[in-house]
Amino acid sequence: MLTIEKYGAIDIGSNAVRLLISSIHEEEGKTTRFKKTSLVRVPIRLGADVFKDKKVSEENVARMVDAMQAYQLLMKTHKVVRYKACATSAMREAQNGQEVVQLIKEKTGIQIDIIDGKDEAAIIAMTDLHELINTDATYLYVDVGGGSTEFTLFHNGKNIISKSFKLGTVRLLNGLVTENAWEDVEYWIKQNTKKYARISLIGSGGNINNIFKNSGKNTGKPLSFLYLSSYYKLLNSLTYEERIWQLNLNQDRADVILPATRIYLSAMKWSRAKDIYVPKIGLSDGIIKSLYNEKLNTK
């Protein structure tokens, strides 16, 4: 007998706030299916406040409350039976982070969990990659956000090691990433990948998704290091306004896409990867999977 439930995942990042609603299809004796039903993204750039002023501004607090009220109504309309809201780098560092969480709870009923970098990396690692990952290959999963980037190394289908670094697009735009921070990431990647002969990257995040969409590549096919390098040169050759007009980018994408591409290219260089796969999954998908696992564990 087929059973269908809807789950919701709210990802409160440093560059945007997203709601993913997924349908969970279960039938006895068959592999459970996770089908994306709706994805809503609001470009509230919390990192622009927090990484400079250490607080979420009053304006963005009000925008967050509005967004959470809208998301609460959307989940109600979709008849979502389980949900989880996770806040990442910006809210971790905001001095008024807990106050904002409490206010949103009072105004909307939505409980937000502020997760640390280790938890964020672990949730992202839960994403369903079995269709992409070959059990006899090695991959470096790179999830680039506004405030941090999470790296996970997979070998022979197993999660070997994960690490979160304060290397994010909004931080880079605001000149808040030191050379030492870049060196720490370089050292970690080289140390953990040096013993593997051949590595491919798996890239997640809105920026790499956008680049893949514009590439015209078929789903499941990788982008090459050469292609990404050429695209990075193109981005650098255009002004912010030209990126919006010529590449049809959103305003809040046209600036962060540059530092994001730099992070992916650096990770490919340091891990000696020639290709990057873009499965269009991220923290929201990991949250959905974690909710399903919690359900199974309570049976």
PDB file of C-alpha atoms in Angstrom:
ATOM      1  CA  MET A   1       0.000   0.000   0.000  1.00  0.00           C
ATOM      2  CA  LEU A   2       1.328   3.417  -0.996  1.00  0.00           C
ATOM      3  CA  THR A   3       1.528   6.068   1.727  1.00  0.00           C
ATOM      4  CA  ILE A   4       2.403   9.715   1.079  1.00  0.00           C
ATOM      5  CA  GLU A   5       3.383  12.342   3.648  1.00  0.00           C
ATOM      6  CA  LYS A   6       4.744  15.839   3.235  1.00  0.00           C
ATOM      7  CA  TYR A   7       7.737  17.152   5.196  1.00  0.00           C
ATOM      8  CA  GLY A   8       9.066  20.693   5.402  1.00  0.00           C
ATOM      9  CA  ALA A   9      12.642  21.953   5.745  1.00  0.00           C
ATOM     10  CA  ILE A  10      13.509  25.584   6.510  1.00  0.00           C
ATOM     11  CA  ASP A  11      17.119  26.573   5.870  1.00  0.00           C
ATOM     12  CA  ILE A  12      18.009  29.962   7.384  1.00  0.00           C
ATOM     13  CA  GLY A  13      21.311  30.747   5.724  1.00  0.00           C
ATOM     14  CA  SER A  14      23.574  33.766   5.579  1.00  0.00           C
ATOM     15  CA  ASN A  15      22.444  34.800   2.096  1.00  0.00           C
ATOM     16  CA  ALA A  16      18.840  33.573   1.907  1.00  0.00           C
ATOM     17  CA  VAL A  17      16.031  31.801   3.766  1.00  0.00           C
ATOM     18  CA  ARG A  18      14.509  28.770   2.032  1.00  0.00           C
ATOM     19  CA  LEU A  19      11.530  26.496   2.499  1.00  0.00           C
ATOM     20  CA  LEU A  20      11.589  23.074   0.857  1.00  0.00           C
ATOM     21  CA  ILE A  21       8.468  20.909   0.930  1.00  0.00           C
ATOM     22  CA  SER A  22       8.965  17.290  -0.105  1.00  0.00           C
ATOM     23  CA  SER A  23       6.560  14.394  -0.553  1.00  0.00           C
ATOM     24  CA  ILE A  24       7.706  11.128   1.004  1.00  0.00           C
ATOM     25  CA  HIS A  25       6.417   8.136  -0.969  1.00  0.00           C
ATOM     26  CA  GLU A  26       6.528   4.805   0.879  1.00  0.00           C
ATOM     27  CA  GLU A  27       5.455   1.406  -0.380  1.00  0.00           C
ATOM     28  CA  GLU A  28       6.219  -1.888   1.321  1.00  0.00           C
ATOM     29  CA  GLY A  29       9.165  -3.697  -0.205  1.00  0.00           C
ATOM     30  CA  LYS A  30      10.251  -0.715  -2.280  1.00  0.00           C
ATOM     31  CA  THR A  31      12.801   2.069  -1.855  1.00  0.00           C
ATOM     32  CA  THR A  32      11.309   5.227  -0.341  1.00  0.00           C
ATOM     33  CA  ARG A  33      11.066   8.165  -2.744  1.00  0.00           C
ATOM     34  CA  PHE A  34      11.697  11.805  -1.825  1.00  0.00           C
ATOM     35  CA  LYS A  35       9.957  14.114  -4.306  1.00  0.00           C
ATOM     36  CA  LYS A  36      10.410  17.894  -4.130  1.00  0.00           C
ATOM     37  CA  THR A  37       6.991  19.534  -4.136  1.00  0.00           C
ATOM     38  CA  SER A  38       7.779  23.206  -3.556  1.00  0.00           C
ATOM     39  CA  LEU A  39      10.833  25.392  -3.023  1.00  0.00           C
ATOM     40  CA  VAL A  40      10.552  29.014  -1.914  1.00  0.00           C
ATOM     41  CA  ARG A  41      13.555  31.298  -1.452  1.00  0.00           C
ATOM     42  CA  VAL A  42      13.601  34.757   0.141  1.00  0.00           C
ATOM     43  CA  PRO A  43      16.858  36.762  -0.233  1.00  0.00           C
ATOM     44  CA  ILE A  44      17.280  37.976   3.340  1.00  0.00           C
ATOM     45  CA  ARG A  45      21.042  38.488   3.625  1.00  0.00           C
ATOM     46  CA  LEU A  46      21.554  37.983   7.365  1.00  0.00           C
ATOM     47  CA  GLY A  47      25.302  37.688   6.936  1.00  0.00           C
ATOM     48  CA  ALA A  48      25.579  41.300   5.753  1.00  0.00           C
ATOM     49  CA  ASP A  49      24.377  42.363   9.220  1.00  0.00           C
ATOM     50  CA  VAL A  50      25.980  39.779  11.431  1.00  0.00           C
ATOM     51  CA  PHE A  51      29.466  39.437   9.973  1.00  0.00           C
ATOM     52  CA  LYS A  52      29.969  43.204  10.294  1.00  0.00           C
ATOM     53  CA  ASP A  53      27.785  44.316  13.230  1.00  0.00           C
ATOM     54  CA  LYS A  54      27.418  41.007  15.148  1.00  0.00           C
ATOM     55  CA  LYS A  55      23.621  41.427  15.195  1.00  0.00           C
ATOM     56  CA  VAL A  56      20.620  40.819  12.960  1.00  0.00           C
ATOM     57  CA  SER A  57      19.229  44.272  12.110  1.00  0.00           C
ATOM     58  CA  GLU A  58      15.700  45.303  13.086  1.00  0.00           C
ATOM     59  CA  GLU A  59      14.756  45.419   9.412  1.00  0.00           C
ATOM     60  CA  ASN A  60      15.902  41.860   8.802  1.00  0.00           C
ATOM     61  CA  VAL A  61      14.286  40.615  12.014  1.00  0.00           C
ATOM     62  CA  ALA A  62      10.971  41.971  10.698  1.00  0.00           C
ATOM     63  CA  ARG A  63      11.590  40.366   7.288  1.00  0.00           C
ATOM     64  CA  MET A  64      12.380  37.038   8.956  1.00  0.00           C
ATOM     65  CA  VAL A  65       9.153  37.145  10.953  1.00  0.00           C
ATOM     66  CA  ASP A  66       7.191  37.861   7.754  1.00  0.00           C
ATOM     67  CA  ALA A  67       8.958  35.018   5.926  1.00  0.00           C
ATOM     68  CA  MET A  68       8.334  32.541   8.749  1.00  0.00           C
ATOM     69  CA  GLN A  69       4.645  33.519   8.893  1.00  0.00           C
ATOM     70  CA  ALA A  70       4.407  32.900   5.145  1.00  0.00           C
ATOM     71  CA  TYR A  71       6.243  29.578   5.450  1.00  0.00           C
ATOM     72  CA  GLN A  72       4.005  28.500   8.332  1.00  0.00           C
ATOM     73  CA  LEU A  73       0.916  29.144   6.187  1.00  0.00           C
ATOM     74  CA  LEU A  74       2.450  27.366   3.181  1.00  0.00           C
ATOM     75  CA  MET A  75       3.224  24.289   5.277  1.00  0.00           C
ATOM     76  CA  LYS A  76      -0.313  24.347   6.678  1.00  0.00           C
ATOM     77  CA  THR A  77      -1.792  24.612   3.177  1.00  0.00           C
ATOM     78  CA  HIS A  78       0.409  21.758   1.929  1.00  0.00           C
ATOM     79  CA  LYS A  79      -0.595  19.669   4.980  1.00  0.00           C
ATOM     80  CA  VAL A  80       2.993  19.176   6.089  1.00  0.00           C
ATOM     81  CA  VAL A  81       3.116  16.627   8.932  1.00  0.00           C
ATOM     82  CA  ARG A  82       6.742  17.132  10.019  1.00  0.00           C
ATOM     83  CA  TYR A  83       9.137  20.020   9.666  1.00  0.00           C
ATOM     84  CA  LYS A  84      12.438  21.309  10.973  1.00  0.00           C
ATOM     85  CA  ALA A  85      13.929  24.800  10.781  1.00  0.00           C
ATOM     86  CA  CYS A  86      17.715  25.117  10.970  1.00  0.00           C
ATOM     87  CA  ALA A  87      19.761  28.312  11.119  1.00  0.00           C
ATOM     88  CA  THR A  88      23.423  28.275  10.183  1.00  0.00           C
ATOM     89  CA  SER A  89      26.475  30.526  10.181  1.00  0.00           C
ATOM     90  CA  ALA A  90      24.934  34.018  10.483  1.00  0.00           C
ATOM     91  CA  MET A  91      22.536  33.095  13.264  1.00  0.00           C
ATOM     92  CA  ARG A  92      25.297  31.164  15.053  1.00  0.00           C
ATOM     93  CA  GLU A  93      27.321  34.344  15.332  1.00  0.00           C
ATOM     94  CA  ALA A  94      24.520  36.853  15.944  1.00  0.00           C
ATOM     95  CA  GLN A  95      24.563  38.246  19.471  1.00  0.00           C
ATOM     96  CA  ASN A  96      20.771  38.551  19.297  1.00  0.00           C
ATOM     97  CA  GLY A  97      20.326  35.143  17.662  1.00  0.00           C
ATOM     98  CA  GLN A  98      18.433  33.570  20.567  1.00  0.00           C
ATOM     99  CA  GLU A  99      16.229  36.668  20.891  1.00  0.00           C
ATOM    100  CA  VAL A 100      15.290  36.359  17.215  1.00  0.00           C
ATOM    101  CA  VAL A 101      14.545  32.649  17.652  1.00  0.00           C
ATOM    102  CA  GLN A 102      12.278  33.405  20.622  1.00  0.00           C
ATOM    103  CA  LEU A 103      10.465  36.214  18.800  1.00  0.00           C
ATOM    104  CA  ILE A 104       9.785  34.015  15.756  1.00  0.00           C
ATOM    105  CA  LYS A 105       8.525  31.242  18.040  1.00  0.00           C
ATOM    106  CA  GLU A 106       6.104  33.679  19.694  1.00  0.00           C
ATOM    107  CA  LYS A 107       4.934  35.259  16.422  1.00  0.00           C
ATOM    108  CA  THR A 108       4.695  32.183  14.191  1.00  0.00           C
ATOM    109  CA  GLY A 109       4.965  29.047  16.309  1.00  0.00           C
ATOM    110  CA  ILE A 110       8.010  27.918  14.312  1.00  0.00           C
ATOM    111  CA  GLN A 111      10.881  26.619  16.429  1.00  0.00           C
ATOM    112  CA  ILE A 112      14.310  27.343  14.934  1.00  0.00           C
ATOM    113  CA  ASP A 113      17.362  25.290  15.837  1.00  0.00           C
ATOM    114  CA  ILE A 114      20.679  27.123  15.539  1.00  0.00           C
ATOM    115  CA  ILE A 115      23.070  24.359  14.481  1.00  0.00           C
ATOM    116  CA  ASP A 116      26.861  24.405  14.667  1.00  0.00           C
ATOM    117  CA  GLY A 117      29.196  23.755  11.757  1.00  0.00           C
ATOM    118  CA  LYS A 118      29.694  20.106  12.662  1.00  0.00           C
ATOM    119  CA  ASP A 119      25.950  19.445  12.730  1.00  0.00           C
ATOM    120  CA  GLU A 120      25.504  21.338   9.464  1.00  0.00           C
ATOM    121  CA  ALA A 121      28.126  19.182   7.755  1.00  0.00           C
ATOM    122  CA  ALA A 122      26.530  16.015   9.195  1.00  0.00           C
ATOM    123  CA  ILE A 123      23.038  16.973   7.961  1.00  0.00           C
ATOM    124  CA  ILE A 124      24.362  17.818   4.496  1.00  0.00           C
ATOM    125  CA  ALA A 125      26.122  14.435   4.431  1.00  0.00           C
ATOM    126  CA  MET A 126      22.704  12.769   4.895  1.00  0.00           C
ATOM    127  CA  THR A 127      21.592  13.920   1.458  1.00  0.00           C
ATOM    128  CA  ASP A 128      20.688  11.094  -0.855  1.00  0.00           C
ATOM    129  CA  LEU A 129      23.730  10.687  -3.093  1.00  0.00           C
ATOM    130  CA  HIS A 130      23.483   6.972  -3.814  1.00  0.00           C
ATOM    131  CA  GLU A 131      22.476   7.559  -7.438  1.00  0.00           C
ATOM    132  CA  LEU A 132      25.528   9.765  -7.989  1.00  0.00           C
ATOM    133  CA  ILE A 133      28.276   8.198  -5.899  1.00  0.00           C
ATOM    134  CA  ASN A 134      30.070   5.171  -7.279  1.00  0.00           C
ATOM    135  CA  THR A 135      31.004   2.795  -4.488  1.00  0.00           C
ATOM    136  CA  ASP A 136      34.523   2.429  -5.868  1.00  0.00           C
ATOM    137  CA  ALA A 137      35.305   6.141  -6.282  1.00  0.00           C
ATOM    138  CA  THR A 138      36.307   9.150  -4.151  1.00  0.00           C
ATOM    139  CA  TYR A 139      34.435  12.435  -3.933  1.00  0.00           C
ATOM    140  CA  LEU A 140      34.865  15.720  -2.107  1.00  0.00           C
ATOM    141  CA  TYR A 141      31.423  17.186  -1.387  1.00  0.00           C
ATOM    142  CA  VAL A 142      31.566  21.005  -1.209  1.00  0.00           C
ATOM    143  CA  ASP A 143      28.554  22.976   0.027  1.00  0.00           C
ATOM    144  CA  VAL A 144      29.183  26.717  -0.309  1.00  0.00           C
ATOM    145  CA  GLY A 145      27.035  29.053   1.765  1.00  0.00           C
ATOM    146  CA  GLY A 146      27.062  32.721   2.627  1.00  0.00           C
ATOM    147  CA  GLY A 147      28.839  32.295   5.948  1.00  0.00           C
ATOM    148  CA  SER A 148      30.548  28.924   5.762  1.00  0.00           C
ATOM    149  CA  THR A 149      31.523  26.079   3.469  1.00  0.00           C
ATOM    150  CA  GLU A 150      31.093  22.449   4.456  1.00  0.00           C
ATOM    151  CA  PHE A 151      33.439  19.795   3.074  1.00  0.00           C
ATOM    152  CA  THR A 152      32.759  16.049   3.226  1.00  0.00           C
ATOM    153  CA  LEU A 153      35.046  13.353   1.843  1.00  0.00           C
ATOM    154  CA  PHE A 154      33.403  10.165   0.511  1.00  0.00           C
ATOM    155  CA  HIS A 155      35.399   7.051  -0.394  1.00  0.00           C
ATOM    156  CA  ASN A 156      33.944   3.727  -1.559  1.00  0.00           C
ATOM    157  CA  GLY A 157      30.455   4.994  -0.711  1.00  0.00           C
ATOM    158  CA  LYS A 158      31.341   5.901   2.884  1.00  0.00           C
ATOM    159  CA  ASN A 159      31.581   9.250   4.659  1.00  0.00           C
ATOM    160  CA  ILE A 160      35.252   9.499   5.693  1.00  0.00           C
ATOM    161  CA  ILE A 161      35.495  12.980   7.257  1.00  0.00           C
ATOM    162  CA  SER A 162      33.613  16.295   7.338  1.00  0.00           C
ATOM    163  CA  LYS A 163      34.663  19.827   8.242  1.00  0.00           C
ATOM    164  CA  SER A 164      33.021  23.260   8.271  1.00  0.00           C
ATOM    165  CA  PHE A 165      35.050  26.416   7.650  1.00  0.00           C
ATOM    166  CA  LYS A 166      34.128  30.101   8.015  1.00  0.00           C
ATOM    167  CA  LEU A 167      34.708  30.589   4.308  1.00  0.00           C
ATOM    168  CA  GLY A 168      31.500  31.932   2.788  1.00  0.00           C
ATOM    169  CA  THR A 169      30.412  34.161  -0.070  1.00  0.00           C
ATOM    170  CA  VAL A 170      28.977  36.971   2.064  1.00  0.00           C
ATOM    171  CA  ARG A 171      32.098  36.983   4.274  1.00  0.00           C
ATOM    172  CA  LEU A 172      34.292  37.204   1.177  1.00  0.00           C
ATOM    173  CA  LEU A 173      32.239  40.053  -0.290  1.00  0.00           C
ATOM    174  CA  ASN A 174      32.720  42.003   2.918  1.00  0.00           C
ATOM    175  CA  GLY A 175      36.460  41.333   3.126  1.00  0.00           C
ATOM    176  CA  LEU A 176      36.109  39.226   6.267  1.00  0.00           C
ATOM    177  CA  VAL A 177      38.144  36.184   5.211  1.00  0.00           C
ATOM    178  CA  THR A 178      41.873  36.237   5.962  1.00  0.00           C
ATOM    179  CA  GLU A 179      44.620  34.546   3.996  1.00  0.00           C
ATOM    180  CA  ASN A 180      45.123  32.278   7.018  1.00  0.00           C
ATOM    181  CA  ALA A 181      41.536  31.045   6.611  1.00  0.00           C
ATOM    182  CA  TRP A 182      42.202  30.146   2.971  1.00  0.00           C
ATOM    183  CA  GLU A 183      45.420  28.387   4.013  1.00  0.00           C
ATOM    184  CA  ASP A 184      43.551  26.337   6.636  1.00  0.00           C
ATOM    185  CA  VAL A 185      41.095  25.106   4.011  1.00  0.00           C
ATOM    186  CA  GLU A 186      43.904  24.348   1.552  1.00  0.00           C
ATOM    187  CA  TYR A 187      45.816  22.355   4.189  1.00  0.00           C
ATOM    188  CA  TRP A 188      42.715  20.362   5.221  1.00  0.00           C
ATOM    189  CA  ILE A 189      41.791  19.450   1.656  1.00  0.00           C
ATOM    190  CA  LYS A 190      45.335  18.483   0.665  1.00  0.00           C
ATOM    191  CA  GLN A 191      45.934  16.430   3.822  1.00  0.00           C
ATOM    192  CA  ASN A 192      42.679  14.500   3.511  1.00  0.00           C
ATOM    193  CA  THR A 193      42.772  13.876  -0.231  1.00  0.00           C
ATOM    194  CA  LYS A 194      46.459  13.266  -0.914  1.00  0.00           C
ATOM    195  CA  LYS A 195      46.319   9.488  -0.593  1.00  0.00           C
ATOM    196  CA  TYR A 196      43.562   9.132  -3.207  1.00  0.00           C
ATOM    197  CA  ALA A 197      44.658   8.867  -6.827  1.00  0.00           C
ATOM    198  CA  ARG A 198      41.539  10.279  -8.452  1.00  0.00           C
ATOM    199  CA  ILE A 199      38.918  12.568  -6.908  1.00  0.00           C
ATOM    200  CA  SER A 200      35.824  14.286  -8.268  1.00  0.00           C
ATOM    201  CA  LEU A 201      33.978  17.163  -6.610  1.00  0.00           C
ATOM    202  CA  ILE A 202      30.284  17.254  -5.779  1.00  0.00           C
ATOM    203  CA  GLY A 203      29.115  20.856  -5.588  1.00  0.00           C
ATOM    204  CA  SER A 204      25.984  22.082  -3.842  1.00  0.00           C
ATOM    205  CA  GLY A 205      24.571  25.539  -3.265  1.00  0.00           C
ATOM    206  CA  GLY A 206      22.565  28.019  -5.297  1.00  0.00           C
ATOM    207  CA  ASN A 207      25.577  29.413  -7.141  1.00  0.00           C
ATOM    208  CA  ILE A 208      26.880  26.166  -8.595  1.00  0.00           C
ATOM    209  CA  ASN A 209      23.287  25.158  -9.427  1.00  0.00           C
ATOM    210  CA  ASN A 210      22.948  28.377 -11.424  1.00  0.00           C
ATOM    211  CA  ILE A 211      26.239  27.793 -13.253  1.00  0.00           C
ATOM    212  CA  PHE A 212      25.216  24.231 -14.110  1.00  0.00           C
ATOM    213  CA  LYS A 213      21.831  25.403 -15.417  1.00  0.00           C
ATOM    214  CA  ASN A 214      23.512  27.945 -17.705  1.00  0.00           C
ATOM    215  CA  SER A 215      25.998  25.347 -18.967  1.00  0.00           C
ATOM    216  CA  GLY A 216      23.308  23.403 -20.811  1.00  0.00           C
ATOM    217  CA  LYS A 217      24.760  20.126 -19.522  1.00  0.00           C
ATOM    218  CA  ASN A 218      22.470  17.134 -19.116  1.00  0.00           C
ATOM    219  CA  THR A 219      21.558  16.094 -15.582  1.00  0.00           C
ATOM    220  CA  GLY A 220      24.192  13.778 -14.127  1.00  0.00           C
ATOM    221  CA  LYS A 221      26.994  15.043 -16.365  1.00  0.00           C
ATOM    222  CA  PRO A 222      29.864  16.911 -14.647  1.00  0.00           C
ATOM    223  CA  LEU A 223      31.338  20.332 -15.320  1.00  0.00           C
ATOM    224  CA  SER A 224      35.056  20.322 -16.057  1.00  0.00           C
ATOM    225  CA  PHE A 225      37.683  22.385 -14.263  1.00  0.00           C
ATOM    226  CA  LEU A 226      38.367  24.084 -17.612  1.00  0.00           C
ATOM    227  CA  TYR A 227      34.706  25.058 -18.046  1.00  0.00           C
ATOM    228  CA  LEU A 228      34.428  26.438 -14.520  1.00  0.00           C
ATOM    229  CA  SER A 229      37.676  28.381 -14.953  1.00  0.00           C
ATOM    230  CA  SER A 230      36.384  29.914 -18.184  1.00  0.00           C
ATOM    231  CA  TYR A 231      33.081  30.827 -16.545  1.00  0.00           C
ATOM    232  CA  TYR A 232      34.941  32.454 -13.660  1.00  0.00           C
ATOM    233  CA  LYS A 233      36.890  34.585 -16.156  1.00  0.00           C
ATOM    234  CA  LEU A 234      33.602  35.579 -17.794  1.00  0.00           C
ATOM    235  CA  LEU A 235      32.101  36.589 -14.434  1.00  0.00           C
ATOM    236  CA  ASN A 236      35.189  38.657 -13.628  1.00  0.00           C
ATOM    237  CA  SER A 237      35.025  40.427 -16.980  1.00  0.00           C
ATOM    238  CA  LEU A 238      31.482  41.691 -16.337  1.00  0.00           C
ATOM    239  CA  THR A 239      30.240  44.371 -13.970  1.00  0.00           C
ATOM    240  CA  TYR A 240      27.579  43.608 -11.373  1.00  0.00           C
ATOM    241  CA  GLU A 241      24.904  45.155 -13.616  1.00  0.00           C
ATOM    242  CA  GLU A 242      26.172  43.261 -16.667  1.00  0.00           C
ATOM    243  CA  ARG A 243      25.965  39.963 -14.772  1.00  0.00           C
ATOM    244  CA  ILE A 244      22.323  40.695 -13.968  1.00  0.00           C
ATOM    245  CA  TRP A 245      21.465  41.705 -17.540  1.00  0.00           C
ATOM    246  CA  GLN A 246      23.639  39.452 -19.708  1.00  0.00           C
ATOM    247  CA  LEU A 247      23.586  36.315 -17.528  1.00  0.00           C
ATOM    248  CA  ASN A 248      20.026  36.854 -16.278  1.00  0.00           C
ATOM    249  CA  LEU A 249      21.086  36.601 -12.612  1.00  0.00           C
ATOM    250  CA  ASN A 250      19.062  37.726  -9.609  1.00  0.00           C
ATOM    251  CA  GLN A 251      20.375  40.780  -7.759  1.00  0.00           C
ATOM    252  CA  ASP A 252      21.395  38.743  -4.712  1.00  0.00           C
ATOM    253  CA  ARG A 253      23.098  36.148  -6.923  1.00  0.00           C
ATOM    254  CA  ALA A 254      25.085  38.461  -9.213  1.00  0.00           C
ATOM    255  CA  ASP A 255      27.608  39.401  -6.503  1.00  0.00           C
ATOM    256  CA  VAL A 256      28.016  36.180  -4.481  1.00  0.00           C
ATOM    257  CA  ILE A 257      28.481  33.976  -7.550  1.00  0.00           C
ATOM    258  CA  LEU A 258      32.043  35.271  -7.980  1.00  0.00           C
ATOM    259  CA  PRO A 259      33.420  34.275  -4.561  1.00  0.00           C
ATOM    260  CA  ALA A 260      31.439  31.022  -4.708  1.00  0.00           C
ATOM    261  CA  THR A 261      33.072  30.043  -7.996  1.00  0.00           C
ATOM    262  CA  ARG A 262      36.463  30.885  -6.522  1.00  0.00           C
ATOM    263  CA  ILE A 263      35.817  28.471  -3.634  1.00  0.00           C
ATOM    264  CA  TYR A 264      34.791  25.612  -5.957  1.00  0.00           C
ATOM    265  CA  LEU A 265      37.797  26.191  -8.217  1.00  0.00           C
ATOM    266  CA  SER A 266      40.159  26.297  -5.233  1.00  0.00           C
ATOM    267  CA  ALA A 267      38.725  23.033  -3.878  1.00  0.00           C
ATOM    268  CA  MET A 268      39.158  21.395  -7.277  1.00  0.00           C
ATOM    269  CA  LYS A 269      42.749  22.614  -7.544  1.00  0.00           C
ATOM    270  CA  TRP A 270      43.744  21.503  -4.030  1.00  0.00           C
ATOM    271  CA  SER A 271      42.088  18.084  -4.360  1.00  0.00           C
ATOM    272  CA  ARG A 272      43.366  17.626  -7.947  1.00  0.00           C
ATOM    273  CA  ALA A 273      39.781  17.113  -9.159  1.00  0.00           C
ATOM    274  CA  LYS A 274      39.113  17.504 -12.872  1.00  0.00           C
ATOM    275  CA  ASP A 275      35.303  17.359 -12.695  1.00  0.00           C
ATOM    276  CA  ILE A 276      32.506  18.676 -10.491  1.00  0.00           C
ATOM    277  CA  TYR A 277      29.080  17.031 -10.315  1.00  0.00           C
ATOM    278  CA  VAL A 278      26.054  19.186  -9.459  1.00  0.00           C
ATOM    279  CA  PRO A 279      23.132  17.117  -8.109  1.00  0.00           C
ATOM    280  CA  LYS A 280      21.124  20.167  -6.907  1.00  0.00           C
ATOM    281  CA  ILE A 281      20.900  19.079  -3.288  1.00  0.00           C
ATOM    282  CA  GLY A 282      21.872  20.798  -0.060  1.00  0.00           C
ATOM    283  CA  LEU A 283      21.051  21.391   3.591  1.00  0.00           C
ATOM    284  CA  SER A 284      17.271  21.442   2.994  1.00  0.00           C
ATOM    285  CA  ASP A 285      17.419  17.968   1.435  1.00  0.00           C
ATOM    286  CA  GLY A 286      19.502  16.752   4.367  1.00  0.00           C
ATOM    287  CA  ILE A 287      16.913  18.125   6.813  1.00  0.00           C
ATOM    288  CA  ILE A 288      14.144  16.214   5.000  1.00  0.00           C
ATOM    289  CA  LYS A 289      16.215  13.016   5.160  1.00  0.00           C
ATOM    290  CA  SER A 290      16.955  13.551   8.874  1.00  0.00           C
ATOM    291  CA  LEU A 291      13.221  13.967   9.585  1.00  0.00           C
ATOM    292  CA  TYR A 292      12.510  10.698   7.820  1.00  0.00           C
ATOM    293  CA  ASN A 293      15.279   8.916   9.747  1.00  0.00           C
ATOM    294  CA  GLU A 294      13.851  10.271  13.015  1.00  0.00           C
ATOM    295  CA  LYS A 295      10.465   8.826  12.063  1.00  0.00           C
ATOM    296  CA  LEU A 296      12.006   5.407  11.346  1.00  0.00           C
ATOM    297  CA  ASN A 297      13.883   5.458  14.679  1.00  0.00           C
ATOM    298  CA  THR A 298      10.683   6.131  16.627  1.00  0.00           C
ATOM    299  CA  LYS A 299       8.847   3.149  15.130  1.00  0.00           C
TER     300      LYS A 299
END
